[in-house]
Coordinates of C-alpha atoms and ligand atoms in Angstrom, one line a residue:
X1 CA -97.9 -33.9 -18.2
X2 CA -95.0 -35.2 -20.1
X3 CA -93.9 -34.6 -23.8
X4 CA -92.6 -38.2 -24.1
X5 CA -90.8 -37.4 -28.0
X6 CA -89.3 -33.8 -25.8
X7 CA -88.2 -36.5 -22.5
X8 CA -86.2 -39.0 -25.1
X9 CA -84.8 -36.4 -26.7
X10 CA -83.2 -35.2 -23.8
X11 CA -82.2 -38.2 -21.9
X12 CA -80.4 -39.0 -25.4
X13 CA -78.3 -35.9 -24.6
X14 CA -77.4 -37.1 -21.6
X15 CA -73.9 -39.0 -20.7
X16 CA -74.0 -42.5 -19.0
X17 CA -71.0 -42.6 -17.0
X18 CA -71.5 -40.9 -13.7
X19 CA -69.1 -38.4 -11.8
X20 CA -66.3 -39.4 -9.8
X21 CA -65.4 -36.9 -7.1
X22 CA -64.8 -38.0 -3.7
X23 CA -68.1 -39.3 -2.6
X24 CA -67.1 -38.7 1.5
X25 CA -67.4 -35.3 0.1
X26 CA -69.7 -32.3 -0.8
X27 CA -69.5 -31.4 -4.5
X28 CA -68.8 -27.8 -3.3
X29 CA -69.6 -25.4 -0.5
X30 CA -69.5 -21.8 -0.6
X31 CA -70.3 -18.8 1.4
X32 CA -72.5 -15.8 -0.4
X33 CA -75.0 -13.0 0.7
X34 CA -79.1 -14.4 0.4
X35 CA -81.8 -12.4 2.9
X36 CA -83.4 -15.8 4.1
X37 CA -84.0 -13.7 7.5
X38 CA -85.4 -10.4 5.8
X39 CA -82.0 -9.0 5.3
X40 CA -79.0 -9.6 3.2
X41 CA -76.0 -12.0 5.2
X42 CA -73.7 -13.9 5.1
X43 CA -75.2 -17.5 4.0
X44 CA -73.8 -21.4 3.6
X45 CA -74.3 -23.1 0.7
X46 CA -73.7 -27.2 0.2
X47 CA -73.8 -29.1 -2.7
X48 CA -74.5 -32.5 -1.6
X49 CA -72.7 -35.7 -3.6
X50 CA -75.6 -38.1 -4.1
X51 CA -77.2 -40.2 -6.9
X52 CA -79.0 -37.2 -8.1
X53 CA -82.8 -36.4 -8.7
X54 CA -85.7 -38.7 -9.3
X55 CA -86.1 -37.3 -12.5
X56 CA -83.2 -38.3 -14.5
X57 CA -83.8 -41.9 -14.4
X58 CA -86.5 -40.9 -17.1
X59 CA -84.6 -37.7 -18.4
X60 CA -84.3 -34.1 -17.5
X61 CA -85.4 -30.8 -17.4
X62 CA -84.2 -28.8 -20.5
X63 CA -81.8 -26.5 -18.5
X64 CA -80.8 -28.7 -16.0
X65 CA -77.3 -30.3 -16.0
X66 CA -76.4 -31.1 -12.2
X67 CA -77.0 -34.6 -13.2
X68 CA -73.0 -34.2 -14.2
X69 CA -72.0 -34.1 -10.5
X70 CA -73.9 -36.9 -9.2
X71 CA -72.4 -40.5 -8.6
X72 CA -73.2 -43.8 -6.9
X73 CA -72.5 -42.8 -3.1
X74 CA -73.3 -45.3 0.3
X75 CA -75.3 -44.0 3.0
X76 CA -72.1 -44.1 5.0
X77 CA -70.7 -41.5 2.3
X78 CA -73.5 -39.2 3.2
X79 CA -72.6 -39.7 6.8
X80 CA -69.4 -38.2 6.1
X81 CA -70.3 -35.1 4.2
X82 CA -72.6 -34.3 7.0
X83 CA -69.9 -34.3 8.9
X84 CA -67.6 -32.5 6.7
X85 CA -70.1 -29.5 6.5
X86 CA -70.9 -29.6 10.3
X87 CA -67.1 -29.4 11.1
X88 CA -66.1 -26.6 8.5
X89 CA -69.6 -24.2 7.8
X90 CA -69.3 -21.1 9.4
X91 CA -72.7 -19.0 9.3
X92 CA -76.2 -19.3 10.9
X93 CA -77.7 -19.6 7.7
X94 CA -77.9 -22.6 5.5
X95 CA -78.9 -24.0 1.9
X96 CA -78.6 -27.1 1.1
X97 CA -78.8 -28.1 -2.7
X98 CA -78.5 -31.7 -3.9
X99 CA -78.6 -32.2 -7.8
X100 CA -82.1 -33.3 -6.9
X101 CA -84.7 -33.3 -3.9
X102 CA -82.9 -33.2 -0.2
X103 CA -86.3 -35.1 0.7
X104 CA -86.2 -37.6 -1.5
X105 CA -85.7 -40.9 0.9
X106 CA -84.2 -42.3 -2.6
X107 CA -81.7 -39.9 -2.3
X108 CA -81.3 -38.9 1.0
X109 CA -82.4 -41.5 2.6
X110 CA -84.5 -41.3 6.0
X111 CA -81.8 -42.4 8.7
X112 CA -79.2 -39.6 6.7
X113 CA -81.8 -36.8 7.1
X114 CA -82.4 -37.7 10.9
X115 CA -78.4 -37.2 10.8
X116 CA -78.6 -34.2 9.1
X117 CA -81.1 -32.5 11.4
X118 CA -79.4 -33.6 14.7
X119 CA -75.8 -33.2 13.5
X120 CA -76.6 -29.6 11.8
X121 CA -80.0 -28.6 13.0
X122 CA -78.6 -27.0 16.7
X123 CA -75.8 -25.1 14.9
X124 CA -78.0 -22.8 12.3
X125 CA -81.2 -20.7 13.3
X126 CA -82.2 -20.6 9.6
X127 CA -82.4 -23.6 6.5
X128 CA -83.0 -23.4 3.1
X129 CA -83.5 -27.3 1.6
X130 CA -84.6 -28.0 -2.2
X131 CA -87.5 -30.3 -3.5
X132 CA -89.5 -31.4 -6.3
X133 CA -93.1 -31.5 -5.4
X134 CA -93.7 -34.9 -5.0
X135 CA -91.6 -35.6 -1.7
X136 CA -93.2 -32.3 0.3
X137 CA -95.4 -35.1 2.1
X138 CA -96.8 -35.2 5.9
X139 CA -94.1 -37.3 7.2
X140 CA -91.1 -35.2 5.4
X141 CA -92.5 -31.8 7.2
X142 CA -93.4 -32.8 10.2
X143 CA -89.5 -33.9 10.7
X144 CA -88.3 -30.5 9.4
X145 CA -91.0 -28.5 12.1
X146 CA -89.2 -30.6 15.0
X147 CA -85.9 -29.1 14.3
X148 CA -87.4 -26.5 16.1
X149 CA -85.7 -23.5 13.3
X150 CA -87.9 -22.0 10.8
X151 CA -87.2 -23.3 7.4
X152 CA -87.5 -22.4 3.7
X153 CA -88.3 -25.2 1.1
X154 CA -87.2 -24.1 -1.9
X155 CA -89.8 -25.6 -5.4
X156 CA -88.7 -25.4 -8.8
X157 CA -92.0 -24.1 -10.6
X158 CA -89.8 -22.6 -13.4
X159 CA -93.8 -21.5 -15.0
X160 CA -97.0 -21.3 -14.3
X161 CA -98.1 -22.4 -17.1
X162 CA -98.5 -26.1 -17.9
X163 CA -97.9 -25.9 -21.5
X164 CA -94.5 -24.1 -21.1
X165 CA -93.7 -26.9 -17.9
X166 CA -94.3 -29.5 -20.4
X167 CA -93.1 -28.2 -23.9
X168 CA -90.3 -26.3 -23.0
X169 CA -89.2 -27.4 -19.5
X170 CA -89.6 -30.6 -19.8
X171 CA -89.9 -31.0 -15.7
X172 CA -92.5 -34.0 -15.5
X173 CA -94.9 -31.9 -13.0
X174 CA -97.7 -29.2 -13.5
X175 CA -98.9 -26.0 -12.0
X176 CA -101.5 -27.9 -9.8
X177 CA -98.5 -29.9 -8.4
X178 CA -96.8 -26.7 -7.4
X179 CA -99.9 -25.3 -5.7
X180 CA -100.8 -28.4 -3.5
X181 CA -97.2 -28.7 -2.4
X182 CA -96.7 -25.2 -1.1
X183 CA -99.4 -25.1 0.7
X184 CA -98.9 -28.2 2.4
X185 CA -95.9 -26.5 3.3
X186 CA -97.3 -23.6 4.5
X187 CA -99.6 -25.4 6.3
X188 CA -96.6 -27.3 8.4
X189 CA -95.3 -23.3 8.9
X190 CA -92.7 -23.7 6.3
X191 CA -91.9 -20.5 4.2
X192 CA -91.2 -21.2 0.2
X193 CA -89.1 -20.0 -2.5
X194 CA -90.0 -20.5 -5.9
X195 CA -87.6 -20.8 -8.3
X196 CA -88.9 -19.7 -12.0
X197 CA -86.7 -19.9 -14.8
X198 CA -86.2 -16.8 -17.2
X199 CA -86.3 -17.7 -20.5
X200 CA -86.4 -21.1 -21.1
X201 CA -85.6 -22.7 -25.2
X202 CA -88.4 -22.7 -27.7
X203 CA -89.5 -18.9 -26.3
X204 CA -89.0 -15.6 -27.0
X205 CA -87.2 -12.9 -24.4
X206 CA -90.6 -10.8 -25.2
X207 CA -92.6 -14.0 -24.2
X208 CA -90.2 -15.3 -21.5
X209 CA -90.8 -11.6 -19.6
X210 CA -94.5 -11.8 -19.7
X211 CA -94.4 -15.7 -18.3
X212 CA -92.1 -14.7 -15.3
X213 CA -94.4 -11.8 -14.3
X214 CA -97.4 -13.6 -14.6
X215 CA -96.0 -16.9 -12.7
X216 CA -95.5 -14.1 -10.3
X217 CA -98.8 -13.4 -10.2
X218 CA -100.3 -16.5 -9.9
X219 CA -98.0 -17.7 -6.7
X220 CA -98.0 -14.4 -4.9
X221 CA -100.1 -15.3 -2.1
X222 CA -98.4 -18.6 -1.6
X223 CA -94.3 -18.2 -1.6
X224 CA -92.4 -16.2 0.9
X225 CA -90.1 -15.5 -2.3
X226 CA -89.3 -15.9 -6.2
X227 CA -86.0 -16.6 -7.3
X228 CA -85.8 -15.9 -10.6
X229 CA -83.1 -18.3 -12.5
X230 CA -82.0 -16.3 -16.0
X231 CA -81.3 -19.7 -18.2
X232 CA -77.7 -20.2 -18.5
X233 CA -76.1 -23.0 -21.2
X234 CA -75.1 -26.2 -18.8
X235 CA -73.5 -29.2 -20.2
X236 CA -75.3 -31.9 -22.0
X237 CA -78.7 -30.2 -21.7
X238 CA -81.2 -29.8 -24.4
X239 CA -80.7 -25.9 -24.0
X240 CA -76.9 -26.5 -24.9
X241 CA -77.8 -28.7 -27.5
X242 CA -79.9 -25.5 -29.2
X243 CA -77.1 -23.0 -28.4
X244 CA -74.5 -24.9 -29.9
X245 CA -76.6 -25.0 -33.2
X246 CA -77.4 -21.2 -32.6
X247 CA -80.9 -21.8 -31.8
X248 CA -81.0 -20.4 -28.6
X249 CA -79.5 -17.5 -26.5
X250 CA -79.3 -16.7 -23.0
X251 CA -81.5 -13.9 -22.1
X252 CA -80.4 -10.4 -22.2
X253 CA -79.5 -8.2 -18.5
X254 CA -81.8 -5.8 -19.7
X255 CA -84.9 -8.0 -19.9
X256 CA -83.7 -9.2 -16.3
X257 CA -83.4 -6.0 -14.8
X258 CA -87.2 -5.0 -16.4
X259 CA -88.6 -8.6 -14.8
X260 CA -86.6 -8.0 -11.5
X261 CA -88.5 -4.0 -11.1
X262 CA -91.6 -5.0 -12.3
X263 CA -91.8 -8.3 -10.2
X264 CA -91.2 -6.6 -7.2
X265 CA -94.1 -4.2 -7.5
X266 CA -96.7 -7.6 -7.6
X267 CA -96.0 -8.4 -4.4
X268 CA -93.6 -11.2 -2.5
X269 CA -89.5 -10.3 -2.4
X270 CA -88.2 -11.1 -5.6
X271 CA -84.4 -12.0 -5.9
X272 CA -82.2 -12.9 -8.9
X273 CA -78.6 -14.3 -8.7
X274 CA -77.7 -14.9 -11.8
X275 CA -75.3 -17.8 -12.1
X276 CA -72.8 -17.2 -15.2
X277 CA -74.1 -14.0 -15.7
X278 CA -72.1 -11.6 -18.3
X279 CA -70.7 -14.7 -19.8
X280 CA -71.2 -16.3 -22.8
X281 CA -73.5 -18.9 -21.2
X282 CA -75.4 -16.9 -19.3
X283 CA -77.2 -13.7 -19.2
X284 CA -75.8 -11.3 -20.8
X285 CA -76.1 -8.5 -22.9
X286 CA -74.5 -8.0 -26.4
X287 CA -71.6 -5.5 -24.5
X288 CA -71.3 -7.1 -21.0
X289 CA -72.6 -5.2 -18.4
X290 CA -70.7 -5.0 -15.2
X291 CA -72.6 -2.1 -13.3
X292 CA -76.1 -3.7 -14.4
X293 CA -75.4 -7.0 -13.0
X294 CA -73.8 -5.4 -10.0
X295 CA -77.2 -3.5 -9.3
X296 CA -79.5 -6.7 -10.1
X297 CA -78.2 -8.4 -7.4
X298 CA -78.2 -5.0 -5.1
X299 CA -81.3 -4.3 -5.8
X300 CA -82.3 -8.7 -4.8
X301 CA -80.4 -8.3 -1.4
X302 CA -82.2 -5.1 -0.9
X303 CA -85.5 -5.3 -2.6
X304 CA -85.2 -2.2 -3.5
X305 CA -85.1 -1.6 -7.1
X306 CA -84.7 2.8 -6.8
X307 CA -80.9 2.5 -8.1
X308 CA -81.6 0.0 -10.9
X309 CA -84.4 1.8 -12.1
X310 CA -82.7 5.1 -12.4
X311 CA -79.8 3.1 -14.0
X312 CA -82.1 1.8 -16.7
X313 CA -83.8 5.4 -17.3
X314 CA -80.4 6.5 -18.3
X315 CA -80.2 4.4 -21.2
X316 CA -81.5 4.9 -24.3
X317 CA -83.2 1.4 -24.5
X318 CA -85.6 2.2 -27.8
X319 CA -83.6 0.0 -30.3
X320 CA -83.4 -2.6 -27.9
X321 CA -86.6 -3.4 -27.3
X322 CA -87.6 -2.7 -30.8
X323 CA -85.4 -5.5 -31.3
X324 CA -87.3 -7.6 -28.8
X325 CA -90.8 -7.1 -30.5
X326 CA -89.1 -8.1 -33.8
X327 CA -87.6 -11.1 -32.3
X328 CA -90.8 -11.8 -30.8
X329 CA -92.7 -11.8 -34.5
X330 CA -89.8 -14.2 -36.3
X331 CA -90.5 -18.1 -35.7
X332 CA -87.2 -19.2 -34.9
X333 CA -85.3 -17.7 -32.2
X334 CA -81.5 -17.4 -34.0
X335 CA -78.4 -16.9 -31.9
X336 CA -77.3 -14.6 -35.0
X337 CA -74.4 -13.2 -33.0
X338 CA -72.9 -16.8 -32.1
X339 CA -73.7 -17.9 -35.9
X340 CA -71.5 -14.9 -37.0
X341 CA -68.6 -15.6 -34.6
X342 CA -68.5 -19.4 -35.3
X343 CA -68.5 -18.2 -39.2
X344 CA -65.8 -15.9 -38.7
X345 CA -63.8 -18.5 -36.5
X346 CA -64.1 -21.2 -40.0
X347 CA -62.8 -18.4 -42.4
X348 CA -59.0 -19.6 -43.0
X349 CA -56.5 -16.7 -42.3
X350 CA -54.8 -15.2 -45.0
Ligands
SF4_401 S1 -86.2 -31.2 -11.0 FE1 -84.4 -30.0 -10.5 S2 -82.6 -31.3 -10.2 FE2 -84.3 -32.5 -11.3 S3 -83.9 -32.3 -13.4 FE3 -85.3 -30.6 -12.9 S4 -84.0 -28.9 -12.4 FE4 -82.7 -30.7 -12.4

């Protein structure tokens, strides 16, 4: 399930050195509104400082840059993050991201996750903890049930479709992958998210909206919820690599909003926070769109899309998705406004 020339490719893009933050502490921890409980609060997130996922030994996949934040830390300096977010978080509600897979033993190794769960586990009635497939095993849920709290693993399926994991994602897993791992989750009582990733390179938007809605489909009756993750331009990442030559661009707010109201209607709770969105490397529109992002993540803490909709009924949207279609027919997706701006920015001033 690997596109070995695609995997080179992008490990070439990627730097050796590794971060060097302060390794006794979190890369960064926030607080933001997610509905892990069935309604929108207020919810801790932590970064974790570790060596970083499994798969960037090998490479990465297309989108994904957090391998900029990992270093080299000791099991002692995982020790003392735990302790920095136990002495300083705030809310009931947690999620826990690491640049990787929190149950990775490679990464977080055993001892540190029995920390984790003692130190941590009394304080919160809710966590959210990120994986790849492969380390949902036996063992790695039957810890998480015994912390007594009901938990969320959160899987990055970006697609349901194999040829898109492989040729365009570049993740090193599959579809099947995906399936057996949630359910073993399920089956331990664990609730999943599933993270699917809007528009990744080598697609069109037209073909990017149709692969969102029907991953949709296909893991309806096994995730609690989709998060769906509009592509935004990280460092060093094969999708930066196209940007910069103006061969990919971010998806449009529009074609968000259309995934976000029609994914809602298949079935689980469908969510979108768009990280960079309205910027330049992120979703965006050709005129940024304040109100529209504003009611895309309303309508995600909500789920309900009623404002939205009637937001994008008062828009004249005919060009735009004629636009789409003629995208959709022309074999290389061009970044035509970016090409003009960098010409325009070469032209000498007279
Ligand atoms: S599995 Fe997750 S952390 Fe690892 S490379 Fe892919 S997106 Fe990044």
């Amino acid at each position: 399930m690997v596109n070995k020339e695609l995997a080179l490719f992008v490990r070439s893009l990627m730097p050796e050195g590794k971060g060097r933050g302060d390794p006794d502490r979190p890369v960064s921890m926030w607080n933001e509104l997610d509905r892990l409980r069935g309604y929108p609060e207020k919810t801790t997130v932590v970064i974790f400082r570790t060596r970083g996922c499994s798969w960037y030994k090998f490479s990465s996949c297309s989108m994904c840059g957090y391998f900029n934040d990992t270093q080299d830390v000791t099991e002692e300096n995982l020790y003392h993050q735990i302790d920095h977010v136990a002495s300083t978080m705030n809310s009931d509600v947690l999620k826990v991201f690491t640049s990787g897979s929190f149950l990775d033993p490679m990464e977080i190794p055993d001892g540190v996750r029995s920390y984790f769960y003692e130190r941590i586990g009394q304080k919160i009635s809710k966590l959210l903890v990120e994986s790849r497939t492969e380390y949902i095993r036996p063992e790695r849920l039957e810890e998480l049930r015994k912390i007594g709290i009901p938990v969320r693993i959160a899987i990055g399926l970006e697609s349901a479709n194999d040829y898109i994991i492989e040729n365009s994602i570049n993740k090193g897993s599959s579809f099947k992958k995906y399936m057996d791992a949630a359910s073993a989750a399920r089956k331990y009582g664990m609730e999943v998210r599933t993270y699917l990733l809007f528009k990744p390179p080598f697609i069109s938007e037209k073909a990017a909206i149709a692969d969102v809605l029907d991953s949709i489909r296909k893991v309806r009756d096994v995730t609690t919820d989709v998060s769906i993750n509009p592509t935004n331009i990280q460092k060093n990442t094969l999708v930066e690599y196209l940007w910069k030559n103006g061969l990919y661009r971010p998806p449009r707010l529009y074609s968000l909003a259309k995934v976000l109201i029609e994914g809602m209607k298949i079935g689980p709770e469908v969510i979108s926070y768009p990280t960079g969105g309205n910027k330049d490397r992120g979703v965006h529109n050709d005129t940024f769109d304040d109100r529209l992002l504003d009611l895309i993540v309303k309508s995600s803490l909500n789920q309900d899309v009623a404002e939205l909709e009637q937001y994008m009924e008062s828009l004249d949207l005919s060009e735009f998705w004629s636009m789409i279609e003629e995208e959709d027919r022309s074999m290389v997706q061009v970044d035509f406004e970016r090409m003009i701006k960098q010409a325009l920015s070469a032209v000498p001033e007279i």
